[in-house]
mmCIF file of C-alpha atoms and ligand atoms in Angstrom:
data_model
loop_
_atom_site.group_PDB
_atom_site.id
_atom_site.type_symbol
_atom_site.label_atom_id
_atom_site.label_comp_id
_atom_site.label_asym_id
_atom_site.label_seq_id
_atom_site.Cartn_x
_atom_site.Cartn_y
_atom_site.Cartn_z
ATOM 1 C CA MET B 1 120.423 35.349 51.234
ATOM 2 C CA ASP B 2 121.415 32.280 49.260
ATOM 3 C CA THR B 3 118.082 31.461 47.685
ATOM 4 C CA ASP B 4 119.379 28.099 46.415
ATOM 5 C CA MET B 5 119.612 26.823 49.946
ATOM 6 C CA ALA B 6 116.670 28.710 51.393
ATOM 7 C CA LYS B 7 113.587 26.996 52.748
ATOM 8 C CA ILE B 8 110.662 28.944 51.376
ATOM 9 C CA ILE B 9 106.920 28.498 51.791
ATOM 10 C CA LEU B 10 104.358 29.656 49.265
ATOM 11 C CA THR B 11 100.701 28.894 49.600
ATOM 12 C CA GLY B 12 97.436 30.666 49.032
ATOM 13 C CA ASP B 13 93.699 30.801 48.687
ATOM 14 C CA ARG B 14 91.192 32.098 46.198
ATOM 15 C CA PRO B 15 89.255 35.009 47.665
ATOM 16 C CA THR B 16 85.777 33.791 46.813
ATOM 17 C CA GLY B 17 84.433 33.699 50.354
ATOM 18 C CA ARG B 18 85.355 33.921 54.003
ATOM 19 C CA LEU B 19 87.575 31.066 55.160
ATOM 20 C CA HIS B 20 85.956 28.144 56.945
ATOM 21 C CA VAL B 21 87.126 25.516 59.406
ATOM 22 C CA GLY B 22 88.056 23.230 56.500
ATOM 23 C CA HIS B 23 90.630 25.808 55.364
ATOM 24 C CA TYR B 24 91.730 26.117 58.966
ATOM 25 C CA VAL B 25 92.508 22.470 59.731
ATOM 26 C CA GLY B 26 93.553 21.710 56.138
ATOM 27 C CA SER B 27 96.225 24.341 55.865
ATOM 28 C CA LEU B 28 95.884 27.593 57.758
ATOM 29 C CA LYS B 29 96.649 26.228 61.221
ATOM 30 C CA ARG B 30 99.702 24.465 59.828
ATOM 31 C CA ARG B 31 100.931 27.658 58.169
ATOM 32 C CA VAL B 32 100.865 29.440 61.486
ATOM 33 C CA GLU B 33 102.774 26.584 63.136
ATOM 34 C CA LEU B 34 105.355 26.569 60.350
ATOM 35 C CA GLN B 35 105.681 30.338 60.601
ATOM 36 C CA ASN B 36 106.252 30.144 64.341
ATOM 37 C CA SER B 37 108.695 27.228 64.043
ATOM 38 C CA GLY B 38 111.279 29.670 62.693
ATOM 39 C CA GLU B 39 112.533 26.953 60.335
ATOM 40 C CA TYR B 40 111.709 28.816 57.160
ATOM 41 C CA ASP B 41 113.731 31.582 55.582
ATOM 42 C CA LYS B 42 110.745 33.146 53.912
ATOM 43 C CA ILE B 43 106.998 32.645 53.936
ATOM 44 C CA PHE B 44 104.615 33.994 51.320
ATOM 45 C CA ILE B 45 100.861 33.674 51.479
ATOM 46 C CA MET B 46 99.018 34.607 48.357
ATOM 47 C CA ILE B 47 95.501 35.909 48.000
ATOM 48 C CA ALA B 48 94.911 34.441 44.555
ATOM 49 C CA ASP B 49 92.456 36.981 43.155
ATOM 50 C CA ALA B 50 93.601 36.505 39.553
ATOM 51 C CA GLN B 51 92.976 32.776 39.877
ATOM 52 C CA ALA B 52 89.579 33.473 41.456
ATOM 53 C CA LEU B 53 88.696 35.570 38.404
ATOM 54 C CA THR B 54 89.292 32.599 36.083
ATOM 55 C CA ASP B 55 85.829 31.324 37.006
ATOM 56 C CA ASN B 56 84.329 34.570 38.296
ATOM 57 C CA ALA B 57 85.026 36.883 35.377
ATOM 58 C CA ASP B 58 81.467 38.182 35.556
ATOM 59 C CA ASN B 59 81.643 38.850 39.281
ATOM 60 C CA PRO B 60 84.797 40.825 40.090
ATOM 61 C CA GLU B 61 82.995 42.513 42.970
ATOM 62 C CA LYS B 62 82.802 39.214 44.838
ATOM 63 C CA VAL B 63 86.534 38.703 44.485
ATOM 64 C CA ARG B 64 87.297 42.284 45.446
ATOM 65 C CA GLN B 65 85.161 42.050 48.588
ATOM 66 C CA ASN B 66 86.646 38.791 49.720
ATOM 67 C CA ILE B 67 90.277 39.918 49.541
ATOM 68 C CA ILE B 68 89.839 41.757 52.810
ATOM 69 C CA GLU B 69 87.818 38.890 54.337
ATOM 70 C CA VAL B 70 90.589 36.416 53.611
ATOM 71 C CA ALA B 71 93.257 38.816 54.871
ATOM 72 C CA LEU B 72 91.332 39.284 58.128
ATOM 73 C CA ASP B 73 90.979 35.517 58.494
ATOM 74 C CA TYR B 74 94.735 35.014 57.986
ATOM 75 C CA LEU B 75 95.705 37.623 60.529
ATOM 76 C CA ALA B 76 93.057 36.473 63.016
ATOM 77 C CA CYS B 77 94.497 32.944 62.869
ATOM 78 C CA GLY B 78 97.962 34.179 63.767
ATOM 79 C CA ILE B 79 99.685 34.900 60.469
ATOM 80 C CA ASP B 80 102.165 37.559 61.530
ATOM 81 C CA PRO B 81 102.962 40.171 58.872
ATOM 82 C CA ASP B 82 106.408 40.693 60.409
ATOM 83 C CA GLN B 83 107.299 37.106 59.576
ATOM 84 C CA THR B 84 105.082 36.366 56.593
ATOM 85 C CA ASP B 85 104.433 38.361 53.442
ATOM 86 C CA ILE B 86 100.760 38.356 52.479
ATOM 87 C CA LEU B 87 100.407 39.319 48.841
ATOM 88 C CA ILE B 88 97.721 39.998 46.275
ATOM 89 C CA GLN B 89 98.369 37.939 43.157
ATOM 90 C CA SER B 90 97.019 40.375 40.538
ATOM 91 C CA GLN B 91 99.424 43.087 41.694
ATOM 92 C CA ILE B 92 102.441 41.097 40.565
ATOM 93 C CA PRO B 93 102.505 41.194 36.745
ATOM 94 C CA GLU B 94 105.704 39.110 36.751
ATOM 95 C CA LEU B 95 103.454 36.106 37.436
ATOM 96 C CA CYS B 96 101.656 36.607 34.102
ATOM 97 C CA GLU B 97 104.941 36.816 32.280
ATOM 98 C CA LEU B 98 106.185 33.585 33.803
ATOM 99 C CA SER B 99 102.877 31.861 32.968
ATOM 100 C CA PHE B 100 103.210 32.974 29.368
ATOM 101 C CA TYR B 101 106.533 31.168 28.949
ATOM 102 C CA TYR B 102 105.451 28.107 30.941
ATOM 103 C CA MET B 103 102.447 27.709 28.607
ATOM 104 C CA ASN B 104 104.853 26.505 25.939
ATOM 105 C CA LEU B 105 105.951 23.645 28.169
ATOM 106 C CA VAL B 106 102.522 22.110 28.835
ATOM 107 C CA THR B 107 100.191 20.309 26.436
ATOM 108 C CA VAL B 108 96.421 20.636 26.252
ATOM 109 C CA SER B 109 96.015 16.912 26.941
ATOM 110 C CA ARG B 110 98.153 17.172 30.068
ATOM 111 C CA LEU B 111 95.894 19.929 31.411
ATOM 112 C CA GLN B 112 92.822 17.861 30.538
ATOM 113 C CA ARG B 113 94.212 15.028 32.655
ATOM 114 C CA ASN B 114 94.723 17.209 35.750
ATOM 115 C CA PRO B 115 92.287 15.629 38.252
ATOM 116 C CA THR B 116 91.545 18.861 40.129
ATOM 117 C CA VAL B 117 90.765 20.711 36.901
ATOM 118 C CA LYS B 118 88.577 17.787 35.811
ATOM 119 C CA THR B 119 86.410 17.837 38.948
ATOM 120 C CA GLU B 120 86.243 21.611 38.984
ATOM 121 C CA ILE B 121 85.046 21.668 35.355
ATOM 122 C CA GLN B 122 82.257 19.259 36.326
ATOM 123 C CA MET B 123 81.333 21.253 39.428
ATOM 124 C CA ARG B 124 80.981 24.426 37.378
ATOM 125 C CA ASN B 125 79.187 22.828 34.417
ATOM 126 C CA PHE B 126 81.998 24.042 32.189
ATOM 127 C CA GLU B 127 82.043 20.767 30.171
ATOM 128 C CA THR B 128 80.824 22.332 26.940
ATOM 129 C CA SER B 129 82.530 25.673 27.289
ATOM 130 C CA ILE B 130 85.606 26.141 29.429
ATOM 131 C CA PRO B 131 87.120 29.616 29.806
ATOM 132 C CA VAL B 132 90.711 29.403 28.553
ATOM 133 C CA GLY B 133 91.982 31.220 31.626
ATOM 134 C CA PHE B 134 90.333 28.682 33.892
ATOM 135 C CA PHE B 135 91.637 25.765 31.873
ATOM 136 C CA THR B 136 95.191 27.047 32.140
ATOM 137 C CA TYR B 137 95.156 28.086 35.794
ATOM 138 C CA PRO B 138 97.433 25.187 36.818
ATOM 139 C CA ILE B 139 100.114 26.868 34.698
ATOM 140 C CA SER B 140 99.534 30.172 36.428
ATOM 141 C CA GLN B 141 99.707 28.376 39.764
ATOM 142 C CA ALA B 142 103.070 26.924 38.707
ATOM 143 C CA ALA B 143 104.145 30.516 38.124
ATOM 144 C CA ASP B 144 102.956 31.423 41.643
ATOM 145 C CA ILE B 145 104.920 28.625 43.226
ATOM 146 C CA THR B 146 108.123 28.999 41.222
ATOM 147 C CA ALA B 147 108.208 32.816 41.264
ATOM 148 C CA PHE B 148 108.864 32.672 44.997
ATOM 149 C CA ARG B 149 111.274 29.725 44.690
ATOM 150 C CA ALA B 150 109.052 27.798 47.042
ATOM 151 C CA THR B 151 110.441 24.568 48.397
ATOM 152 C CA THR B 152 107.320 23.833 50.424
ATOM 153 C CA VAL B 153 103.626 24.252 49.627
ATOM 154 C CA PRO B 154 101.440 23.505 52.667
ATOM 155 C CA ALA B 155 98.023 22.706 51.224
ATOM 156 C CA GLY B 156 95.139 20.271 51.173
ATOM 157 C CA GLU B 157 94.953 17.081 49.169
ATOM 158 C CA ASP B 158 93.122 18.823 46.324
ATOM 159 C CA GLN B 159 96.279 20.800 45.535
ATOM 160 C CA MET B 160 98.416 17.708 44.914
ATOM 161 C CA PRO B 161 97.828 17.698 41.146
ATOM 162 C CA MET B 162 98.790 21.391 41.028
ATOM 163 C CA VAL B 163 102.105 20.831 42.744
ATOM 164 C CA GLU B 164 102.738 17.770 40.565
ATOM 165 C CA GLN B 165 102.079 19.829 37.444
ATOM 166 C CA THR B 166 104.421 22.523 38.764
ATOM 167 C CA ARG B 167 107.177 19.958 39.291
ATOM 168 C CA GLU B 168 106.805 18.805 35.692
ATOM 169 C CA ILE B 169 107.092 22.376 34.436
ATOM 170 C CA VAL B 170 110.178 22.901 36.601
ATOM 171 C CA HIS B 171 111.804 19.739 35.229
ATOM 172 C CA ARG B 172 111.051 20.644 31.644
ATOM 173 C CA PHE B 173 112.196 24.231 32.050
ATOM 174 C CA ASN B 174 115.441 23.248 33.743
ATOM 175 C CA TYR B 175 116.071 20.513 31.163
ATOM 176 C CA ILE B 176 115.633 22.842 28.198
ATOM 177 C CA TYR B 177 117.101 26.090 29.526
ATOM 178 C CA GLY B 178 119.413 24.937 32.310
ATOM 179 C CA ASP B 179 118.951 24.796 36.081
ATOM 180 C CA THR B 180 116.871 27.811 37.034
ATOM 181 C CA LEU B 181 113.681 26.898 38.870
ATOM 182 C CA VAL B 182 113.250 25.299 42.288
ATOM 183 C CA GLU B 183 111.269 22.085 42.608
ATOM 184 C CA PRO B 184 108.498 22.383 45.222
ATOM 185 C CA ASN B 185 107.063 19.741 47.555
ATOM 186 C CA ILE B 186 103.540 19.684 48.910
ATOM 187 C CA LEU B 187 103.147 19.456 52.679
ATOM 188 C CA LEU B 188 99.877 17.687 53.473
ATOM 189 C CA PRO B 189 98.172 17.676 56.879
ATOM 190 C CA ASP B 190 99.313 14.622 58.840
ATOM 191 C CA ASN B 191 95.897 14.168 60.445
ATOM 192 C CA LYS B 192 93.761 12.258 57.918
ATOM 193 C CA ALA B 193 90.544 13.968 59.055
ATOM 194 C CA CYS B 194 92.099 17.301 58.101
ATOM 195 C CA LEU B 195 92.774 16.357 54.483
ATOM 196 C CA ARG B 196 89.220 17.163 53.546
ATOM 197 C CA LEU B 197 86.765 18.123 56.228
ATOM 198 C CA PRO B 198 83.194 17.325 55.121
ATOM 199 C CA GLY B 199 80.352 19.826 55.269
ATOM 200 C CA THR B 200 78.055 19.932 58.288
ATOM 201 C CA ASP B 201 75.495 18.116 56.100
ATOM 202 C CA GLY B 202 77.904 15.209 55.581
ATOM 203 C CA LYS B 203 78.608 16.119 51.941
ATOM 204 C CA ALA B 204 82.215 15.567 50.903
ATOM 205 C CA LYS B 205 83.034 19.219 50.393
ATOM 206 C CA MET B 206 82.291 22.356 52.320
ATOM 207 C CA SER B 207 80.950 24.951 49.968
ATOM 208 C CA LYS B 208 79.264 28.258 50.371
ATOM 209 C CA SER B 209 76.541 27.435 47.846
ATOM 210 C CA LEU B 210 75.591 24.308 49.812
ATOM 211 C CA GLY B 211 75.362 26.319 53.044
ATOM 212 C CA ASN B 212 77.261 23.607 54.922
ATOM 213 C CA CYS B 213 80.286 25.559 56.182
ATOM 214 C CA ILE B 214 81.342 26.745 59.602
ATOM 215 C CA TYR B 215 83.219 29.986 59.045
ATOM 216 C CA LEU B 216 86.091 31.227 61.184
ATOM 217 C CA SER B 217 84.186 34.499 61.513
ATOM 218 C CA ASP B 218 80.878 32.899 62.576
ATOM 219 C CA SER B 219 79.559 34.061 65.951
ATOM 220 C CA ALA B 220 79.517 31.634 68.895
ATOM 221 C CA ASP B 221 75.742 31.249 68.410
ATOM 222 C CA GLU B 222 76.089 30.499 64.710
ATOM 223 C CA VAL B 223 78.741 27.873 65.413
ATOM 224 C CA ARG B 224 76.598 26.250 68.116
ATOM 225 C CA THR B 225 73.489 26.169 65.893
ATOM 226 C CA LYS B 226 75.455 24.651 63.010
ATOM 227 C CA ILE B 227 77.019 21.983 65.213
ATOM 228 C CA MET B 228 73.778 21.050 66.947
ATOM 229 C CA SER B 229 72.052 20.557 63.588
ATOM 230 C CA MET B 230 74.910 18.599 62.041
ATOM 231 C CA PHE B 231 74.244 15.458 60.064
ATOM 232 C CA THR B 232 75.232 12.308 61.995
ATOM 233 C CA ASP B 233 74.698 8.591 61.528
ATOM 234 C CA PRO B 234 71.250 8.144 59.905
ATOM 235 C CA THR B 235 70.985 4.586 61.322
ATOM 236 C CA HIS B 236 71.502 5.816 64.896
ATOM 237 C CA LEU B 237 67.843 6.506 65.615
ATOM 238 C CA ARG B 238 67.508 5.762 69.324
ATOM 239 C CA VAL B 239 70.208 6.389 71.902
ATOM 240 C CA GLU B 240 70.596 2.669 72.559
ATOM 241 C CA ASP B 241 71.152 1.845 68.854
ATOM 242 C CA PRO B 242 74.733 1.068 67.881
ATOM 243 C CA GLY B 243 76.207 3.995 65.908
ATOM 244 C CA HIS B 244 78.782 4.452 63.154
ATOM 245 C CA VAL B 245 81.695 6.828 63.455
ATOM 246 C CA GLU B 246 83.005 6.545 59.888
ATOM 247 C CA ASP B 247 81.453 9.022 57.501
ATOM 248 C CA ASN B 248 79.869 10.654 60.519
ATOM 249 C CA PRO B 249 80.818 14.336 60.316
ATOM 250 C CA VAL B 250 80.534 14.868 64.075
ATOM 251 C CA PHE B 251 83.267 12.293 64.675
ATOM 252 C CA ILE B 252 85.331 13.447 61.704
ATOM 253 C CA TYR B 253 85.286 16.972 63.182
ATOM 254 C CA LEU B 254 86.313 15.523 66.547
ATOM 255 C CA ASP B 255 89.168 13.679 64.807
ATOM 256 C CA ALA B 256 90.271 17.021 63.399
ATOM 257 C CA PHE B 257 89.794 19.222 66.462
ATOM 258 C CA CYS B 258 89.828 17.269 69.701
ATOM 259 C CA ARG B 259 92.769 16.385 71.931
ATOM 260 C CA ASP B 260 92.855 14.211 75.068
ATOM 261 C CA GLU B 261 93.005 17.277 77.320
ATOM 262 C CA HIS B 262 89.577 18.353 76.072
ATOM 263 C CA PHE B 263 88.059 15.329 77.825
ATOM 264 C CA THR B 264 89.416 16.343 81.220
ATOM 265 C CA ARG B 265 87.793 19.719 80.808
ATOM 266 C CA PHE B 266 84.553 19.018 78.981
ATOM 267 C CA LEU B 267 83.725 15.304 79.199
ATOM 268 C CA PRO B 268 85.613 13.681 82.103
ATOM 269 C CA ASP B 269 83.673 10.382 81.820
ATOM 270 C CA TYR B 270 85.983 9.511 78.926
ATOM 271 C CA SER B 271 89.742 9.794 78.663
ATOM 272 C CA CYS B 272 90.137 9.942 74.912
ATOM 273 C CA LEU B 273 88.318 9.966 71.583
ATOM 274 C CA ASP B 274 88.717 6.207 71.075
ATOM 275 C CA GLU B 275 86.763 5.575 74.260
ATOM 276 C CA LEU B 276 83.992 7.914 73.163
ATOM 277 C CA LYS B 277 83.867 6.267 69.742
ATOM 278 C CA ALA B 278 83.714 2.791 71.281
ATOM 279 C CA HIS B 279 80.714 3.800 73.397
ATOM 280 C CA TYR B 280 78.951 5.322 70.390
ATOM 281 C CA MET B 281 79.501 2.180 68.339
ATOM 282 C CA ARG B 282 78.262 -0.043 71.189
ATOM 283 C CA GLY B 283 75.118 2.029 71.553
ATOM 284 C CA GLY B 284 73.824 4.039 74.478
ATOM 285 C CA LEU B 285 75.500 7.343 73.617
ATOM 286 C CA GLY B 286 73.265 10.058 72.210
ATOM 287 C CA ASP B 287 74.208 12.448 69.404
ATOM 288 C CA VAL B 288 73.333 15.516 71.438
ATOM 289 C CA LYS B 289 75.952 14.703 74.060
ATOM 290 C CA VAL B 290 78.632 14.231 71.401
ATOM 291 C CA LYS B 291 77.609 17.422 69.630
ATOM 292 C CA ARG B 292 77.734 19.414 72.874
ATOM 293 C CA PHE B 293 81.260 18.153 73.409
ATOM 294 C CA LEU B 294 82.252 19.053 69.842
ATOM 295 C CA ASN B 295 80.763 22.495 70.367
ATOM 296 C CA ASN B 296 82.883 23.037 73.491
ATOM 297 C CA VAL B 297 86.014 21.875 71.708
ATOM 298 C CA MET B 298 85.451 24.023 68.636
ATOM 299 C CA GLN B 299 84.358 27.118 70.540
ATOM 300 C CA GLU B 300 87.588 26.989 72.524
ATOM 301 C CA GLU B 301 89.639 26.903 69.319
ATOM 302 C CA LEU B 302 87.590 29.506 67.435
ATOM 303 C CA GLU B 303 86.988 32.010 70.220
ATOM 304 C CA PRO B 304 90.434 33.671 70.168
ATOM 305 C CA ILE B 305 90.339 33.831 66.360
ATOM 306 C CA ARG B 306 86.951 35.535 66.433
ATOM 307 C CA THR B 307 88.081 38.035 69.086
ATOM 308 C CA ARG B 308 91.247 38.923 67.177
ATOM 309 C CA ARG B 309 89.249 39.350 63.960
ATOM 310 C CA LYS B 310 86.863 41.803 65.660
ATOM 311 C CA GLU B 311 89.880 43.804 66.817
ATOM 312 C CA LEU B 312 91.457 43.799 63.331
ATOM 313 C CA GLU B 313 88.188 44.870 61.691
ATOM 314 C CA LYS B 314 88.463 48.206 63.504
ATOM 315 C CA ASP B 315 91.334 49.352 61.296
ATOM 316 C CA ILE B 316 90.779 48.231 57.700
ATOM 317 C CA PRO B 317 93.273 50.722 56.165
ATOM 318 C CA ALA B 318 95.980 49.081 58.295
ATOM 319 C CA ILE B 319 95.107 45.711 56.728
ATOM 320 C CA TYR B 320 95.529 47.173 53.237
ATOM 321 C CA GLU B 321 98.897 48.592 54.334
ATOM 322 C CA ILE B 322 99.956 45.100 55.409
ATOM 323 C CA LEU B 323 98.892 43.715 52.028
ATOM 324 C CA LYS B 324 100.692 46.501 50.208
ATOM 325 C CA LYS B 325 103.926 45.850 52.075
ATOM 326 C CA GLY B 326 103.684 42.093 51.614
ATOM 327 C CA THR B 327 102.951 42.505 47.924
ATOM 328 C CA ALA B 328 105.933 44.817 47.420
ATOM 329 C CA ALA B 329 108.298 42.330 49.085
ATOM 330 C CA ALA B 330 106.834 39.485 47.039
ATOM 331 C CA LYS B 331 107.118 41.452 43.811
ATOM 332 C CA GLU B 332 110.828 41.917 44.378
ATOM 333 C CA MET B 333 111.297 38.170 44.709
ATOM 334 C CA ALA B 334 109.168 37.436 41.632
ATOM 335 C CA ALA B 335 111.075 40.018 39.585
ATOM 336 C CA GLY B 336 114.339 38.292 40.512
ATOM 337 C CA THR B 337 113.016 34.935 39.354
ATOM 338 C CA LEU B 338 111.642 36.405 36.135
ATOM 339 C CA ALA B 339 115.057 37.940 35.395
ATOM 340 C CA ASP B 340 116.683 34.522 35.959
ATOM 341 C CA VAL B 341 114.116 32.875 33.688
ATOM 342 C CA LYS B 342 114.677 35.387 30.892
ATOM 343 C CA ARG B 343 118.428 35.043 31.246
ATOM 344 C CA SER B 344 118.184 31.255 31.005
ATOM 345 C CA MET B 345 115.911 31.527 27.962
ATOM 346 C CA LYS B 346 118.289 34.112 26.506
ATOM 347 C CA ILE B 347 115.503 36.606 25.966
ATOM 348 C CA ASN B 348 117.254 39.266 28.027
ATOM 349 C CA TYR B 349 118.544 40.968 24.844
ATOM 350 C CA PHE B 350 119.319 44.411 26.196
ATOM 351 C CA ASP B 351 121.252 43.131 29.209
ATOM 352 C CA ASP B 352 123.227 40.615 27.200
ATOM 353 C CA THR B 353 126.154 42.792 26.151
ATOM 354 C CA ALA B 354 128.269 39.745 25.255
ATOM 355 C CA TRP B 355 125.609 38.780 22.715
ATOM 356 C CA ILE B 356 125.426 42.288 21.292
ATOM 357 C CA ASP B 357 129.232 42.344 20.937
ATOM 358 C CA GLU B 358 129.227 38.961 19.239
ATOM 359 C CA GLN B 359 126.569 40.056 16.759
ATOM 360 C CA SER B 360 128.426 43.226 16.174
ATOM 361 C CA ARG B 361 131.644 41.338 15.320
ATOM 362 C CA LYS B 362 129.742 39.006 12.995
ATOM 363 C CA TYR B 363 128.431 41.886 10.941
ATOM 364 C CA SER B 364 131.702 43.798 10.798
ATOM 365 C CA GLU B 365 133.674 40.873 9.356
HETATM 366 N N1 LIG Z 401 94.428 26.762 43.946
HETATM 367 C C1 LIG Z 401 94.379 27.217 45.309
HETATM 368 C C2 LIG Z 401 92.940 27.060 45.814
HETATM 369 O O1 LIG Z 401 92.104 26.560 45.130
HETATM 370 C C3 LIG Z 401 94.834 28.635 45.491
HETATM 371 C C4 LIG Z 401 96.239 28.904 45.054
HETATM 372 C C5 LIG Z 401 96.625 29.759 44.052
HETATM 373 C C6 LIG Z 401 97.425 28.309 45.555
HETATM 374 N N2 LIG Z 401 97.971 29.741 43.924
HETATM 375 C C7 LIG Z 401 98.503 28.878 44.825
HETATM 376 C C8 LIG Z 401 97.697 27.359 46.546
HETATM 377 C C9 LIG Z 401 99.815 28.480 45.037
HETATM 378 C C10 LIG Z 401 99.006 26.964 46.759
HETATM 379 C C11 LIG Z 401 100.070 27.534 46.020
HETATM 380 O O2 LIG Z 401 92.635 27.450 46.910
#
């Protein structure tokens, strides 16, 4: 394979919890579509356990447990191990080696300016004391992306600064040591509602600690309960009151999940989402009716995922075999890149026989 020309996908998730519908519409669904498009030469999906440990050093058990949860979620959504390598980050030491050399190409102030790192430091109350590993994880993520020569990183908006930082590292490396690394591009969801799905409580981010997530592995009852108790428009008190659809999670979820055909099946009084929105804004459309519709739409999408997950859960050793195989294939790729990097940096002393000969001549003169 000519890796210079290859179209390669690398993306991943931290195993700190089961995946939720935000992961699904933000990236996971797209990954499956890209996989099935057949347009990519290689696809790697990384379970980023080493990155998860950068802010969970005291809780390795959580990370360990969630590796299998994330793997089950991937496979349940349609990631096919025959087409896509699923890998466990910590099992590929080449990534640490790459990070170590990339660290010399990035300044502390540049890391401090990374917007994702900035918000994450605030969220974790790390302001006064940031673990070094956490602070430098964008560099390790650049190693992830470049190790697999990824051209394409399908991810949510929050990963933009990471891909940007990776591109800078690639430029600097190639400038100093000669063309070696591949420059990646982020592939964002084209549906705006999918960029960042809010929590069921209307908060900007879905997070386990806030208890505002709908998980891919939730039962039908759990999904229904969560949808029926979703935050809506607080000014829409009586059915006849005019309602707002912006910043209303029920409508944002519909933007993300619903298609015209859903109306024919579940709500034939309307032909499309715009019509439903117009009625809500005019007044006279109750939240419960909209929520019931959303429930039907989401259950239809989640049901096959849930069923497949139940099936996969019956053979956990087989899942670990899949991860082992994926990791081995990924390691081979990463080792190739690391060898290229060391050659470019001329730190491949024992393989560089021309250099040894030259030195030898110098000393025998
Ligand atoms: N930072 C990503 C997250 O927060 C996980 C991740 C690690 C990743 N390495 C990656 C994503 C490489 C894309 C590419 O979920």
